[in-house]
Amino acid sequence: ISKSDTLLNEVQQKQWMLVLGSLLQDFSVLKENSALRRESTSTQLKVLEKYQRILSDCAQELLTQRMETIRREVSRVKDSGTYLVYDEKERLLSGLKLFEKELVGYESEGLLNDKFTSSWRQELENQRKFLSDYNAEFIDQKKREYGHLFNKAKLSLDEEQKNAIVTDDKHNLVVAAAGSGKTEVLITRV
């Protein structure tokens, strides 16, 4: 169900992007024609202002939908209780970069006010920080939670070994000297 919701949301966002792109082109043509005539009537100025408000509303709606998608995906990570694998983390961070790029683009077009952009930038930074810090916090939590398992062996495990045990990425590389406890790490991990 969540995948179909995500797909539906992506389709809606693409439709908004098409509408917004078309409106931006129309707006550019209107501005050009007004500039060519050199005599902008008050009616033409009112039309341009109204068009700009419509563009602004569309841009804000599109960005709001995108942020809702980001919030849902980050919330899913929070609720998962699992390690955030590299591929998924990169996908989410790329989504944040894309959002920021769109935000800057619409801002440079004059479609967003400062209050709107500063609040979105703050939220972007909060989401980015959460994703960046998530795995370190997850590892610390699991080390506390499973601490009793780390003390069962004849050989006590150091912090790096404990990290290797609770890190659950797709590919984990454990490099250590002979007799340093690699086998114990693998046994404890299983």
Coordinates of C-alpha atoms in Angstrom, one line a residue, residues 146 149-150 152 157 161-162 164-168 172 182-190:
Y146 CA 22.8 -6.0 23.6
L149 CA 25.8 -10.4 24.9
F150 CA 29.1 -8.6 24.5
K152 CA 29.6 -13.4 27.6
L157 CA 35.0 -6.9 22.8
Q161 CA 34.1 -4.9 17.4
K162 CA 30.8 -4.0 19.0
A164 CA 30.9 -4.4 13.6
I165 CA 28.4 -6.6 15.3
V166 CA 25.5 -4.2 15.3
T167 CA 26.2 -2.5 11.9
D168 CA 23.7 -4.1 9.5
N172 CA 30.3 -5.0 6.0
K182 CA 37.2 -11.4 14.0
T183 CA 35.7 -14.9 14.5
E184 CA 34.2 -13.9 17.8
V185 CA 32.7 -10.8 16.1
L186 CA 31.1 -13.0 13.5
I187 CA 29.8 -15.5 16.0
T188 CA 28.3 -12.8 18.2
R189 CA 26.8 -11.1 15.2
V190 CA 24.9 -14.3 14.1

